[in-house]
């Protein structure tokens, strides 16, 4: 099994020095940079807007993996694309026409992802799978870092891996929430190839980031 890509969530970084934190995880071996955008409405927390994404863009050349937890979402796609997002992931519940939202992301020249909440079935992907570049399985309810992994999502990861294989398309299968050394292994065994990790990346401070990422990749 290939080592997963690691996309550290900067939600767990020191917000007083975000640029330095992004440079530190880049140097420590992060593959992507996961940016959690929350609107205080779709989820009960407020975080980052396109201005911050733009300000961070010069600090890393790695893909910006932007997870939008915003409703309605369509009106913000262009701003995040212009700010430097490479992958834009949306929740099907965050607008009335998810297929149109995916088309809009791709028209902007960005990769499109669909995020599935723990209660949202894999079946939601049936008529989207041919249009998307990434599926994000939420293994916690979105809104906060530091929550416990919901084990029932492993079955969903397995089911989606089968759907992706059947589609014959190159679609990333990413998991977000409660990832640690143990759950990372469970997710990759179930078929995930990208892991988001906030708490597990940033714990212990900058001196630990490389070791923390190596543990998640399984090369410790
Ligand atoms: C939750 C966010 C996650 C979160 C992960 O809504 O989408 O990206 O930051 O944090 P950990 O890794 O701490 O569970
Ligand atoms: Zn996220």
mmCIF file of N, CA and C in Angstrom, residues 22-101:
data_model
loop_
_atom_site.group_PDB
_atom_site.id
_atom_site.type_symbol
_atom_site.label_atom_id
_atom_site.label_comp_id
_atom_site.label_asym_id
_atom_site.label_seq_id
_atom_site.Cartn_x
_atom_site.Cartn_y
_atom_site.Cartn_z
ATOM 1 N N UNK A 22 2.582 27.697 7.824
ATOM 2 C CA UNK A 22 2.449 27.055 6.506
ATOM 3 C C UNK A 22 3.834 26.705 5.962
ATOM 4 N N UNK A 23 4.798 27.607 6.121
ATOM 5 C CA UNK A 23 6.165 27.294 5.659
ATOM 6 C C UNK A 23 6.732 26.108 6.425
ATOM 7 N N UNK A 24 6.427 26.039 7.713
ATOM 8 C CA UNK A 24 6.960 24.954 8.546
ATOM 9 C C UNK A 24 6.386 23.598 8.142
ATOM 10 N N UNK A 25 5.087 23.524 7.885
ATOM 11 C CA UNK A 25 4.529 22.210 7.499
ATOM 12 C C UNK A 25 4.954 21.836 6.080
ATOM 13 N N UNK A 26 5.121 22.823 5.234
ATOM 14 C CA UNK A 26 5.637 22.565 3.882
ATOM 15 C C UNK A 26 7.019 21.919 4.001
ATOM 16 N N UNK A 27 7.891 22.548 4.786
ATOM 17 C CA UNK A 27 9.260 22.028 4.948
ATOM 18 C C UNK A 27 9.266 20.665 5.647
ATOM 19 N N UNK A 28 8.251 20.419 6.469
ATOM 20 C CA UNK A 28 8.196 19.166 7.243
ATOM 21 C C UNK A 28 7.630 18.003 6.432
ATOM 22 N N UNK A 29 7.236 18.247 5.192
ATOM 23 C CA UNK A 29 6.802 17.130 4.346
ATOM 24 C C UNK A 29 5.313 17.054 4.059
ATOM 25 N N UNK A 30 4.580 18.116 4.387
ATOM 26 C CA UNK A 30 3.150 18.129 4.015
ATOM 27 C C UNK A 30 3.046 18.038 2.497
ATOM 28 N N UNK A 31 2.065 17.283 2.017
ATOM 29 C CA UNK A 31 1.873 17.173 0.567
ATOM 30 C C UNK A 31 0.943 18.271 0.065
ATOM 31 N N UNK A 32 -0.120 18.523 0.812
ATOM 32 C CA UNK A 32 -1.069 19.584 0.502
ATOM 33 C C UNK A 32 -1.230 20.411 1.779
ATOM 34 N N UNK A 33 -1.889 21.587 1.617
ATOM 35 C CA UNK A 33 -2.227 22.418 2.772
ATOM 36 C C UNK A 33 -3.755 22.481 2.842
ATOM 37 N N UNK A 34 -4.326 21.955 3.930
ATOM 38 C CA UNK A 34 -5.787 21.898 4.083
ATOM 39 C C UNK A 34 -6.275 23.156 4.805
ATOM 40 N N UNK A 35 -7.184 23.865 4.157
ATOM 41 C CA UNK A 35 -7.675 25.140 4.696
ATOM 42 C C UNK A 35 -9.181 25.016 4.940
ATOM 43 N N UNK A 36 -9.564 25.081 6.201
ATOM 44 C CA UNK A 36 -10.962 24.910 6.610
ATOM 45 C C UNK A 36 -11.661 26.256 6.681
ATOM 46 N N UNK A 37 -12.622 26.422 5.812
ATOM 47 C CA UNK A 37 -13.360 27.691 5.734
ATOM 48 C C UNK A 37 -14.751 27.481 6.343
ATOM 49 N N UNK A 38 -15.032 28.174 7.433
ATOM 50 C CA UNK A 38 -16.300 27.989 8.164
ATOM 51 C C UNK A 38 -17.001 29.331 8.318
ATOM 52 N N UNK A 39 -18.328 29.301 8.152
ATOM 53 C CA UNK A 39 -19.084 30.555 8.065
ATOM 54 C C UNK A 39 -19.943 30.880 9.281
ATOM 55 N N UNK A 40 -19.905 30.045 10.320
ATOM 56 C CA UNK A 40 -20.732 30.318 11.498
ATOM 57 C C UNK A 40 -22.218 30.090 11.260
ATOM 58 N N UNK A 41 -22.544 29.415 10.152
ATOM 59 C CA UNK A 41 -23.936 29.219 9.755
ATOM 60 C C UNK A 41 -24.116 27.776 9.283
ATOM 61 N N UNK A 42 -23.329 27.374 8.287
ATOM 62 C CA UNK A 42 -23.353 25.972 7.860
ATOM 63 C C UNK A 42 -22.757 25.088 8.950
ATOM 64 N N UNK A 43 -21.741 25.617 9.632
ATOM 65 C CA UNK A 43 -21.152 24.965 10.806
ATOM 66 C C UNK A 43 -21.014 26.005 11.915
ATOM 67 N N UNK A 44 -21.031 25.549 13.169
ATOM 68 C CA UNK A 44 -21.037 26.531 14.273
ATOM 69 C C UNK A 44 -19.637 27.029 14.637
ATOM 70 N N UNK A 45 -18.918 27.547 13.657
ATOM 71 C CA UNK A 45 -17.589 28.096 13.916
ATOM 72 C C UNK A 45 -17.254 29.045 12.768
ATOM 73 N N UNK A 46 -16.388 29.993 13.041
ATOM 74 C CA UNK A 46 -15.969 30.981 12.030
ATOM 75 C C UNK A 46 -14.458 30.891 11.895
ATOM 76 N N UNK A 47 -13.971 30.829 10.646
ATOM 77 C CA UNK A 47 -12.510 30.709 10.537
ATOM 78 C C UNK A 47 -11.914 31.680 9.526
ATOM 79 N N UNK A 48 -11.728 31.187 8.295
ATOM 80 C CA UNK A 48 -10.835 31.847 7.336
ATOM 81 C C UNK A 48 -11.618 32.281 6.105
ATOM 82 N N UNK A 49 -11.290 33.457 5.560
ATOM 83 C CA UNK A 49 -11.891 33.904 4.306
ATOM 84 C C UNK A 49 -10.861 33.946 3.190
ATOM 85 N N UNK A 50 -11.290 34.343 1.980
ATOM 86 C CA UNK A 50 -10.366 34.353 0.842
ATOM 87 C C UNK A 50 -9.164 35.283 1.034
ATOM 88 N N UNK A 51 -9.322 36.339 1.816
ATOM 89 C CA UNK A 51 -8.195 37.255 2.061
ATOM 90 C C UNK A 51 -7.036 36.549 2.738
ATOM 91 N N UNK A 52 -7.360 35.660 3.664
ATOM 92 C CA UNK A 52 -6.296 34.915 4.361
ATOM 93 C C UNK A 52 -5.648 33.904 3.402
ATOM 94 N N UNK A 53 -6.469 33.266 2.573
ATOM 95 C CA UNK A 53 -5.914 32.305 1.593
ATOM 96 C C UNK A 53 -4.935 33.038 0.672
ATOM 97 N N UNK A 54 -5.330 34.203 0.230
ATOM 98 C CA UNK A 54 -4.459 34.995 -0.660
ATOM 99 C C UNK A 54 -3.153 35.370 0.052
ATOM 100 N N UNK A 55 -3.267 35.747 1.307
ATOM 101 C CA UNK A 55 -2.074 36.140 2.065
ATOM 102 C C UNK A 55 -1.129 34.962 2.284
ATOM 103 N N UNK A 56 -1.698 33.758 2.372
ATOM 104 C CA UNK A 56 -0.867 32.568 2.612
ATOM 105 C C UNK A 56 -0.234 32.038 1.326
ATOM 106 N N UNK A 57 -0.822 32.370 0.192
ATOM 107 C CA UNK A 57 -0.395 31.759 -1.076
ATOM 108 C C UNK A 57 1.120 31.846 -1.334
ATOM 109 N N UNK A 58 1.766 32.992 -1.057
ATOM 110 C CA UNK A 58 3.213 33.049 -1.321
ATOM 111 C C UNK A 58 4.049 32.172 -0.391
ATOM 112 N N UNK A 59 3.455 31.636 0.649
ATOM 113 C CA UNK A 59 4.237 30.901 1.644
ATOM 114 C C UNK A 59 4.441 29.423 1.302
ATOM 115 N N UNK A 60 3.759 28.921 0.273
ATOM 116 C CA UNK A 60 3.952 27.517 -0.114
ATOM 117 C C UNK A 60 3.521 27.326 -1.562
ATOM 118 N N UNK A 61 4.275 26.483 -2.262
ATOM 119 C CA UNK A 61 3.902 26.152 -3.646
ATOM 120 C C UNK A 61 3.061 24.882 -3.686
ATOM 121 N N UNK A 62 2.824 24.264 -2.530
ATOM 122 C CA UNK A 62 2.053 23.009 -2.502
ATOM 123 C C UNK A 62 0.560 23.291 -2.724
ATOM 124 N N UNK A 63 -0.163 22.271 -3.193
ATOM 125 C CA UNK A 63 -1.592 22.495 -3.462
ATOM 126 C C UNK A 63 -2.360 22.980 -2.229
ATOM 127 N N UNK A 64 -3.150 24.020 -2.420
ATOM 128 C CA UNK A 64 -4.055 24.499 -1.376
ATOM 129 C C UNK A 64 -5.375 23.744 -1.534
ATOM 130 N N UNK A 65 -5.680 22.965 -0.505
ATOM 131 C CA UNK A 65 -6.820 22.051 -0.457
ATOM 132 C C UNK A 65 -7.881 22.756 0.399
ATOM 133 N N UNK A 66 -8.785 23.467 -0.286
ATOM 134 C CA UNK A 66 -9.694 24.372 0.423
ATOM 135 C C UNK A 66 -11.052 23.692 0.642
ATOM 136 N N UNK A 67 -11.396 23.531 1.892
ATOM 137 C CA UNK A 67 -12.611 22.823 2.325
ATOM 138 C C UNK A 67 -13.631 23.874 2.763
ATOM 139 N N UNK A 68 -14.647 24.071 1.919
ATOM 140 C CA UNK A 68 -15.635 25.116 2.189
ATOM 141 C C UNK A 68 -16.811 24.564 2.989
ATOM 142 N N UNK A 69 -16.970 25.078 4.196
ATOM 143 C CA UNK A 69 -18.131 24.740 5.039
ATOM 144 C C UNK A 69 -18.940 26.026 5.169
ATOM 145 N N UNK A 70 -19.561 26.378 4.038
ATOM 146 C CA UNK A 70 -20.172 27.678 3.847
ATOM 147 C C UNK A 70 -21.479 27.477 3.085
ATOM 148 N N UNK A 71 -22.533 28.188 3.488
ATOM 149 C CA UNK A 71 -23.804 28.094 2.783
ATOM 150 C C UNK A 71 -24.498 29.459 2.746
ATOM 151 N N UNK A 72 -24.930 29.917 1.559
ATOM 152 C CA UNK A 72 -24.749 29.292 0.248
ATOM 153 C C UNK A 72 -23.293 29.431 -0.211
ATOM 154 N N UNK A 73 -22.845 28.453 -0.993
ATOM 155 C CA UNK A 73 -21.418 28.387 -1.316
ATOM 156 C C UNK A 73 -21.073 29.017 -2.659
ATOM 157 N N UNK A 74 -22.007 28.964 -3.619
ATOM 158 C CA UNK A 74 -21.660 29.356 -5.000
ATOM 159 C C UNK A 74 -21.064 30.765 -5.112
ATOM 160 N N UNK A 75 -21.574 31.678 -4.315
ATOM 161 C CA UNK A 75 -21.135 33.074 -4.438
ATOM 162 C C UNK A 75 -19.677 33.273 -4.008
ATOM 163 N N UNK A 76 -19.079 32.279 -3.347
ATOM 164 C CA UNK A 76 -17.695 32.434 -2.872
ATOM 165 C C UNK A 76 -16.661 31.690 -3.720
ATOM 166 N N UNK A 77 -17.129 30.904 -4.689
ATOM 167 C CA UNK A 77 -16.186 30.053 -5.435
ATOM 168 C C UNK A 77 -15.127 30.885 -6.150
ATOM 169 N N UNK A 78 -15.568 31.909 -6.815
ATOM 170 C CA UNK A 78 -14.651 32.723 -7.603
ATOM 171 C C UNK A 78 -13.590 33.378 -6.703
ATOM 172 N N UNK A 79 -14.007 33.847 -5.558
ATOM 173 C CA UNK A 79 -13.060 34.520 -4.649
ATOM 174 C C UNK A 79 -11.984 33.558 -4.156
ATOM 175 N N UNK A 80 -12.381 32.323 -3.843
ATOM 176 C CA UNK A 80 -11.373 31.359 -3.374
ATOM 177 C C UNK A 80 -10.478 30.892 -4.522
ATOM 178 N N UNK A 81 -11.042 30.778 -5.705
ATOM 179 C CA UNK A 81 -10.221 30.421 -6.872
ATOM 180 C C UNK A 81 -9.187 31.512 -7.122
ATOM 181 N N UNK A 82 -9.624 32.762 -7.099
ATOM 182 C CA UNK A 82 -8.713 33.891 -7.348
ATOM 183 C C UNK A 82 -7.664 34.019 -6.239
ATOM 184 N N UNK A 83 -8.020 33.608 -5.023
ATOM 185 C CA UNK A 83 -7.098 33.718 -3.888
ATOM 186 C C UNK A 83 -5.984 32.680 -3.938
ATOM 187 N N UNK A 84 -6.165 31.634 -4.781
ATOM 188 C CA UNK A 84 -5.085 30.656 -4.911
ATOM 189 C C UNK A 84 -5.426 29.235 -4.522
ATOM 190 N N UNK A 85 -6.716 28.929 -4.365
ATOM 191 C CA UNK A 85 -7.099 27.532 -4.089
ATOM 192 C C UNK A 85 -6.765 26.674 -5.305
ATOM 193 N N UNK A 86 -6.309 25.448 -5.069
ATOM 194 C CA UNK A 86 -6.083 24.490 -6.162
ATOM 195 C C UNK A 86 -7.217 23.475 -6.227
ATOM 196 N N UNK A 87 -7.652 23.039 -5.055
ATOM 197 C CA UNK A 87 -8.770 22.104 -4.937
ATOM 198 C C UNK A 87 -9.838 22.823 -4.118
ATOM 199 N N UNK A 88 -11.066 22.797 -4.599
ATOM 200 C CA UNK A 88 -12.166 23.414 -3.844
ATOM 201 C C UNK A 88 -13.193 22.313 -3.569
ATOM 202 N N UNK A 89 -13.415 22.061 -2.280
ATOM 203 C CA UNK A 89 -14.321 20.986 -1.874
ATOM 204 C C UNK A 89 -15.543 21.583 -1.192
ATOM 205 N N UNK A 90 -16.709 21.096 -1.604
ATOM 206 C CA UNK A 90 -17.974 21.611 -1.071
ATOM 207 C C UNK A 90 -18.836 20.465 -0.531
ATOM 208 N N UNK A 91 -19.729 20.813 0.363
ATOM 209 C CA UNK A 91 -20.702 19.849 0.882
ATOM 210 C C UNK A 91 -21.972 19.925 0.029
ATOM 211 N N UNK A 92 -22.569 18.773 -0.333
ATOM 212 C CA UNK A 92 -23.791 18.810 -1.146
ATOM 213 C C UNK A 92 -24.913 19.583 -0.470
ATOM 214 N N UNK A 93 -24.889 19.655 0.857
ATOM 215 C CA UNK A 93 -25.957 20.354 1.588
ATOM 216 C C UNK A 93 -25.772 21.871 1.577
ATOM 217 N N UNK A 94 -24.684 22.349 0.993
ATOM 218 C CA UNK A 94 -24.384 23.782 1.123
ATOM 219 C C UNK A 94 -24.897 24.633 -0.032
ATOM 220 N N UNK A 95 -25.735 24.054 -0.862
ATOM 221 C CA UNK A 95 -26.351 24.815 -1.942
ATOM 222 C C UNK A 95 -27.406 23.961 -2.609
ATOM 223 N N UNK A 96 -28.308 24.575 -3.378
ATOM 224 C CA UNK A 96 -29.419 23.803 -3.953
ATOM 225 C C UNK A 96 -29.048 22.950 -5.157
ATOM 226 N N UNK A 97 -27.903 23.229 -5.806
ATOM 227 C CA UNK A 97 -27.586 22.554 -7.072
ATOM 228 C C UNK A 97 -26.136 22.105 -7.072
ATOM 229 N N UNK A 98 -25.854 21.025 -6.375
ATOM 230 C CA UNK A 98 -24.445 20.641 -6.203
ATOM 231 C C UNK A 98 -23.745 20.328 -7.526
ATOM 232 N N UNK A 99 -24.469 19.756 -8.473
ATOM 233 C CA UNK A 99 -23.863 19.440 -9.771
ATOM 234 C C UNK A 99 -23.404 20.728 -10.458
ATOM 235 N N UNK A 100 -24.233 21.751 -10.381
ATOM 236 C CA UNK A 100 -23.873 23.050 -10.968
ATOM 237 C C UNK A 100 -22.666 23.652 -10.235
ATOM 238 N N UNK A 101 -22.617 23.468 -8.923
ATOM 239 C CA UNK A 101 -21.484 23.979 -8.136
ATOM 240 C C UNK A 101 -20.184 23.329 -8.595
#
